[in-house]
């Protein structure tokens, strides 16, 4: 068994006096597809921002690829790809330039090499014919897909996706699932994703944790299919059965 | 829509007739509450026999009346859909949020104290920001790859080149107005030609740089704040950081540089246009332009012009730093970007005038 890719210990986050979550601990192993679940506003995006080193946790410790994130932020950044919930495309650059940017920052590829790689990535998410469009000219679903393409630009060993398939039709959404599975098969990518898509969670996630706003922390951890059948926690049951809690 | 009270045997029934929707409920709201309060201590009933339909507003009316009355009311002849609606609204209405404390007018002393506190905080933050910018500047040689000259050229185009027509117009008008306003009293002493000395010194030393800074704050500072603020709200800044790109180096330094490069050009444009405006007025008073030019050359010293340009560069740095900082500090939500832009303009102008005062004091002390 190799060392875990992420080891999060007793993470907490509060904004001012407002506690979002505390005592969140989990491990993500290599080649795992790991889902962060929970209702809207429970802190999933906040947890992801902690994991990618954007938001220092109020308490707790994060180790990524064997390094303490608080100390090795810059080194870790080269090995992660991030897709933000809002896509976070640079508005002044075309989709192609957006995807080329990480290649420009982190590699010595010449411009035509960067462009070739970026076009492949755009093709992976079905945007080959939209490469020259600006972020302001495309739909919400396309923004997300372009965000995924940019996160994939460097073939990072560790990929973070915040709601990659929100607002996508079922076919495109299934295409994203397929893409994630392919990435793992081809490159051994470890994927941490925030999602609400039950079908996608059950289809691709190996393990998951569930956060809860009322509990201000984690209420479940494990294999989602197993949790669906056996969890005694009412919120977890309600989530997997699509019932109102 | 009507409501009528009927009393019998220690009981009050409010008889409703018509459509209990937002319009109908609005019409009888006061009357219903009045009757509900009047019925305190007795049993209250709502007779809905004559009610054709009821929506959320109607349900809110009935439940509020019940609450005012203080007891549990009896609902008479509520049809099943109305009963269901009432039950649902009742469930939701139970959750009450603590109302925020009412806004009281803050006493003037508190307002002043708060303003002072905020001002001190801002100055501190501003200095810290300049420190960060300076650190980024020191680190620049190591990050040469992040410098994009095309971006810088575009920023200078925005901050300087495109502001030139405005600077020319405002400068010309300023020269015109100053000359005209001062020529009238001066003429009484037969000193109208000295207007040339007065206006040219005022313009070159003081008004040119100030006006250029105001133009920069209004055109460029606000735009910088809005642009960076939008990037913040859109998580673009986060994305930059995760790619190992420092927003300070990539976004702030070029904007500071563009403002500092643009300001001397704006000041020169303002100064020249102002002198032309003044010459126009004096020509109207019968002084030939050559004579006016001669006076101007005699009155102003090159150090006046250079001092003005030096100030302008400092003002430009302050305005751009405040604009960028306001943008980077943008909060969440759709109104945050607008707030950031406002802060940039107000902060830019205040900082300019404060700096100007500081320079005046320094130059007096140093005998410049
Ligand atoms: N910078 C911040 N300052 C203050 N509060 C914040 C900040 N960022 C997030 N929050 C609060 O933290 C809570 C969790 O936010 P977060 O974005 O992590 O939710 P989420 O689980 O991703 O929700 P969603 O599914 O809707 O995206 C929210 O209540 C939000 O108001
Ligand atoms: Mg989120």
Tab-separated table of N, CA, C and O and ligand atoms in Angstrom, chain A residues 44-45 85 162-163 194, ligand 2:
chain	number	residue	atom	x	y	z
A	44	UNK	N	-18.296	22.536	1.260
A	44	UNK	CA	-17.532	21.684	0.345
A	44	UNK	C	-16.476	22.486	-0.403
A	44	UNK	O	-15.308	22.096	-0.462
A	45	UNK	N	-16.906	23.613	-0.981
A	45	UNK	CA	-15.932	24.433	-1.720
A	45	UNK	C	-14.871	24.966	-0.778
A	45	UNK	O	-13.695	25.081	-1.142
A	85	UNK	N	-15.589	26.157	-8.924
A	85	UNK	CA	-17.038	26.018	-9.106
A	85	UNK	C	-17.552	26.958	-10.189
A	85	UNK	O	-18.435	26.623	-10.955
A	162	UNK	N	-14.616	21.068	-8.673
A	162	UNK	CA	-15.741	21.529	-7.853
A	162	UNK	C	-17.001	21.562	-8.714
A	162	UNK	O	-17.165	22.437	-9.551
A	163	UNK	N	-17.846	20.592	-8.513
A	163	UNK	CA	-19.106	20.449	-9.255
A	163	UNK	C	-18.893	20.497	-10.764
A	163	UNK	O	-19.410	21.376	-11.451
A	194	UNK	N	-16.127	17.533	-5.882
A	194	UNK	CA	-17.320	17.955	-5.169
A	194	UNK	C	-18.461	17.778	-6.139
A	194	UNK	O	-18.367	18.207	-7.285
C	2	LIG	MG1	-19.473	25.071	-3.554
